[in-house]
């Protein structure tokens, strides 16, 4: 594998990282909104993995800072409960403000996706 391939891989990883910054937040809100009950981090990660590796790119640790940021923005709230299987677990649930953000962000995502798809359709390789 030549140096050009390595550079391409680095650029792809950078693109994926930048792309995932907002999409992880959107996906987290969607998972919590559709679950209908509070979930802890590992459950959320497993649910996201069922939809495909793309969202978290296999890095569960990336989830926790996003959960904290969403909570700081009052889009989620959380509580801690004891666990039979180890340390206490922090459960997250979506707030009213989180549901509104999910609605707005989903609309923005769809508009962006449709625009980018239209551009890509016009630029077939």
PDB file of C-alpha atoms in Angstrom:
ATOM      1  CA  UNK A   1       0.000   0.000   0.000  1.00  0.00           C
ATOM      2  CA  UNK A   2       1.534   3.278  -1.101  1.00  0.00           C
ATOM      3  CA  UNK A   3       1.679   6.583   0.718  1.00  0.00           C
ATOM      4  CA  UNK A   4      -1.241   7.946  -1.325  1.00  0.00           C
ATOM      5  CA  UNK A   5      -3.485   5.182   0.029  1.00  0.00           C
ATOM      6  CA  UNK A   6      -2.464   6.032   3.597  1.00  0.00           C
ATOM      7  CA  UNK A   7      -3.258   9.699   2.984  1.00  0.00           C
ATOM      8  CA  UNK A   8      -6.646   8.746   1.547  1.00  0.00           C
ATOM      9  CA  UNK A   9      -7.378   6.679   4.650  1.00  0.00           C
ATOM     10  CA  UNK A  10      -6.439   9.597   6.926  1.00  0.00           C
ATOM     11  CA  UNK A  11      -8.685  11.951   4.952  1.00  0.00           C
ATOM     12  CA  UNK A  12     -11.556   9.452   5.083  1.00  0.00           C
ATOM     13  CA  UNK A  13     -11.232   9.100   8.872  1.00  0.00           C
ATOM     14  CA  UNK A  14     -11.174  12.885   9.255  1.00  0.00           C
ATOM     15  CA  UNK A  15     -14.302  13.199   7.091  1.00  0.00           C
ATOM     16  CA  UNK A  16     -16.094  10.456   9.058  1.00  0.00           C
ATOM     17  CA  UNK A  17     -15.197  12.137  12.349  1.00  0.00           C
ATOM     18  CA  UNK A  18     -16.508  15.524  11.226  1.00  0.00           C
ATOM     19  CA  UNK A  19     -19.613  13.945   9.710  1.00  0.00           C
ATOM     20  CA  UNK A  20     -20.425  12.024  12.879  1.00  0.00           C
ATOM     21  CA  UNK A  21     -20.252  15.064  15.197  1.00  0.00           C
ATOM     22  CA  UNK A  22     -23.877  16.093  14.632  1.00  0.00           C
ATOM     23  CA  UNK A  23     -25.306  12.790  13.479  1.00  0.00           C
ATOM     24  CA  UNK A  24     -24.471  11.026  16.761  1.00  0.00           C
ATOM     25  CA  UNK A  25     -26.492  13.639  18.689  1.00  0.00           C
ATOM     26  CA  UNK A  26     -29.420  13.264  16.295  1.00  0.00           C
ATOM     27  CA  UNK A  27     -29.291   9.460  16.487  1.00  0.00           C
ATOM     28  CA  UNK A  28     -29.107   9.491  20.308  1.00  0.00           C
ATOM     29  CA  UNK A  29     -32.182  11.692  20.583  1.00  0.00           C
ATOM     30  CA  UNK A  30     -34.027   9.447  18.109  1.00  0.00           C
ATOM     31  CA  UNK A  31     -33.143   6.273  20.050  1.00  0.00           C
ATOM     32  CA  UNK A  32     -34.280   7.771  23.364  1.00  0.00           C
ATOM     33  CA  UNK A  33     -37.462   9.220  21.844  1.00  0.00           C
ATOM     34  CA  UNK A  34     -38.485   5.899  20.319  1.00  0.00           C
ATOM     35  CA  UNK A  35     -37.546   3.782  23.329  1.00  0.00           C
ATOM     36  CA  UNK A  36     -40.259   5.336  25.473  1.00  0.00           C
ATOM     37  CA  UNK A  37     -38.271   4.542  28.610  1.00  0.00           C
ATOM     38  CA  UNK A  38     -34.957   5.650  30.120  1.00  0.00           C
ATOM     39  CA  UNK A  39     -31.855   3.837  28.868  1.00  0.00           C
ATOM     40  CA  UNK A  40     -28.267   3.618  30.082  1.00  0.00           C
ATOM     41  CA  UNK A  41     -25.249   4.194  27.865  1.00  0.00           C
ATOM     42  CA  UNK A  42     -24.496   0.594  26.946  1.00  0.00           C
ATOM     43  CA  UNK A  43     -28.142  -0.007  25.932  1.00  0.00           C
ATOM     44  CA  UNK A  44     -28.074   3.087  23.738  1.00  0.00           C
ATOM     45  CA  UNK A  45     -24.798   1.985  22.109  1.00  0.00           C
ATOM     46  CA  UNK A  46     -26.170  -1.508  21.418  1.00  0.00           C
ATOM     47  CA  UNK A  47     -29.345  -0.037  19.901  1.00  0.00           C
ATOM     48  CA  UNK A  48     -27.297   2.232  17.625  1.00  0.00           C
ATOM     49  CA  UNK A  49     -25.131  -0.723  16.547  1.00  0.00           C
ATOM     50  CA  UNK A  50     -28.234  -2.614  15.445  1.00  0.00           C
ATOM     51  CA  UNK A  51     -28.872   0.126  12.871  1.00  0.00           C
ATOM     52  CA  UNK A  52     -25.324  -0.044  11.543  1.00  0.00           C
ATOM     53  CA  UNK A  53     -21.749   0.620  12.478  1.00  0.00           C
ATOM     54  CA  UNK A  54     -21.751   3.998  10.759  1.00  0.00           C
ATOM     55  CA  UNK A  55     -23.237   6.047  13.579  1.00  0.00           C
ATOM     56  CA  UNK A  56     -20.711   5.275  16.314  1.00  0.00           C
ATOM     57  CA  UNK A  57     -18.003   3.754  14.109  1.00  0.00           C
ATOM     58  CA  UNK A  58     -17.484   1.113  16.797  1.00  0.00           C
ATOM     59  CA  UNK A  59     -16.396   3.653  19.433  1.00  0.00           C
ATOM     60  CA  UNK A  60     -18.836   3.377  22.342  1.00  0.00           C
ATOM     61  CA  UNK A  61     -16.696   5.742  24.406  1.00  0.00           C
ATOM     62  CA  UNK A  62     -17.649   8.525  21.961  1.00  0.00           C
ATOM     63  CA  UNK A  63     -21.218   8.248  23.249  1.00  0.00           C
ATOM     64  CA  UNK A  64     -20.680   9.530  26.781  1.00  0.00           C
ATOM     65  CA  UNK A  65     -19.409  13.053  26.022  1.00  0.00           C
ATOM     66  CA  UNK A  66     -22.354  13.480  23.616  1.00  0.00           C
ATOM     67  CA  UNK A  67     -24.825  12.313  26.291  1.00  0.00           C
ATOM     68  CA  UNK A  68     -23.296  14.812  28.743  1.00  0.00           C
ATOM     69  CA  UNK A  69     -23.492  17.635  26.190  1.00  0.00           C
ATOM     70  CA  UNK A  70     -27.129  16.868  25.407  1.00  0.00           C
ATOM     71  CA  UNK A  71     -27.909  16.829  29.110  1.00  0.00           C
ATOM     72  CA  UNK A  72     -26.088  20.148  29.655  1.00  0.00           C
ATOM     73  CA  UNK A  73     -28.300  21.596  26.883  1.00  0.00           C
ATOM     74  CA  UNK A  74     -31.424  20.265  28.703  1.00  0.00           C
ATOM     75  CA  UNK A  75     -32.257  17.977  25.787  1.00  0.00           C
ATOM     76  CA  UNK A  76     -31.831  14.948  28.051  1.00  0.00           C
ATOM     77  CA  UNK A  77     -32.077  14.390  31.747  1.00  0.00           C
ATOM     78  CA  UNK A  78     -30.594  11.553  33.729  1.00  0.00           C
ATOM     79  CA  UNK A  79     -30.727   9.722  37.029  1.00  0.00           C
ATOM     80  CA  UNK A  80     -28.608   7.044  38.664  1.00  0.00           C
ATOM     81  CA  UNK A  81     -29.957   3.701  39.833  1.00  0.00           C
ATOM     82  CA  UNK A  82     -28.195   0.814  41.563  1.00  0.00           C
ATOM     83  CA  UNK A  83     -27.435  -2.176  39.354  1.00  0.00           C
ATOM     84  CA  UNK A  84     -27.521  -5.874  40.254  1.00  0.00           C
ATOM     85  CA  UNK A  85     -24.600  -6.433  37.911  1.00  0.00           C
ATOM     86  CA  UNK A  86     -21.979  -3.970  39.109  1.00  0.00           C
ATOM     87  CA  UNK A  87     -21.725  -0.229  39.721  1.00  0.00           C
ATOM     88  CA  UNK A  88     -24.774   2.059  39.605  1.00  0.00           C
ATOM     89  CA  UNK A  89     -25.998   2.975  36.132  1.00  0.00           C
ATOM     90  CA  UNK A  90     -26.861   6.403  34.816  1.00  0.00           C
ATOM     91  CA  UNK A  91     -30.109   6.345  32.839  1.00  0.00           C
ATOM     92  CA  UNK A  92     -30.974   8.997  30.260  1.00  0.00           C
ATOM     93  CA  UNK A  93     -34.343  10.136  28.967  1.00  0.00           C
ATOM     94  CA  UNK A  94     -35.345  12.741  26.407  1.00  0.00           C
ATOM     95  CA  UNK A  95     -36.928  15.996  27.620  1.00  0.00           C
ATOM     96  CA  UNK A  96     -39.624  18.101  25.949  1.00  0.00           C
ATOM     97  CA  UNK A  97     -36.900  20.391  24.622  1.00  0.00           C
ATOM     98  CA  UNK A  98     -35.104  17.281  23.354  1.00  0.00           C
ATOM     99  CA  UNK A  99     -38.199  16.172  21.417  1.00  0.00           C
ATOM    100  CA  UNK A 100     -38.447  19.604  19.798  1.00  0.00           C
ATOM    101  CA  UNK A 101     -34.733  19.528  18.931  1.00  0.00           C
ATOM    102  CA  UNK A 102     -35.156  16.032  17.470  1.00  0.00           C
ATOM    103  CA  UNK A 103     -37.995  17.264  15.254  1.00  0.00           C
ATOM    104  CA  UNK A 104     -36.002  20.302  14.066  1.00  0.00           C
ATOM    105  CA  UNK A 105     -32.717  18.425  13.618  1.00  0.00           C
ATOM    106  CA  UNK A 106     -34.403  15.574  11.728  1.00  0.00           C
ATOM    107  CA  UNK A 107     -35.896  18.099   9.280  1.00  0.00           C
ATOM    108  CA  UNK A 108     -32.482  19.759   8.860  1.00  0.00           C
ATOM    109  CA  UNK A 109     -30.843  16.344   8.362  1.00  0.00           C
ATOM    110  CA  UNK A 110     -33.338  15.338   5.662  1.00  0.00           C
ATOM    111  CA  UNK A 111     -32.960  18.644   3.816  1.00  0.00           C
ATOM    112  CA  UNK A 112     -29.160  18.385   3.951  1.00  0.00           C
ATOM    113  CA  UNK A 113     -29.168  14.720   2.938  1.00  0.00           C
ATOM    114  CA  UNK A 114     -31.482  15.409  -0.008  1.00  0.00           C
ATOM    115  CA  UNK A 115     -29.353  18.368  -1.177  1.00  0.00           C
ATOM    116  CA  UNK A 116     -26.092  16.427  -0.914  1.00  0.00           C
ATOM    117  CA  UNK A 117     -27.656  13.402  -2.658  1.00  0.00           C
ATOM    118  CA  UNK A 118     -28.826  15.664  -5.499  1.00  0.00           C
ATOM    119  CA  UNK A 119     -25.298  17.053  -5.909  1.00  0.00           C
ATOM    120  CA  UNK A 120     -23.802  13.553  -5.800  1.00  0.00           C
ATOM    121  CA  UNK A 121     -26.307  12.296  -8.371  1.00  0.00           C
ATOM    122  CA  UNK A 122     -25.103  15.040 -10.688  1.00  0.00           C
ATOM    123  CA  UNK A 123     -21.506  13.953 -10.107  1.00  0.00           C
ATOM    124  CA  UNK A 124     -21.450  10.249 -10.882  1.00  0.00           C
ATOM    125  CA  UNK A 125     -18.011   8.695 -11.128  1.00  0.00           C
TER     126      UNK A 125
END
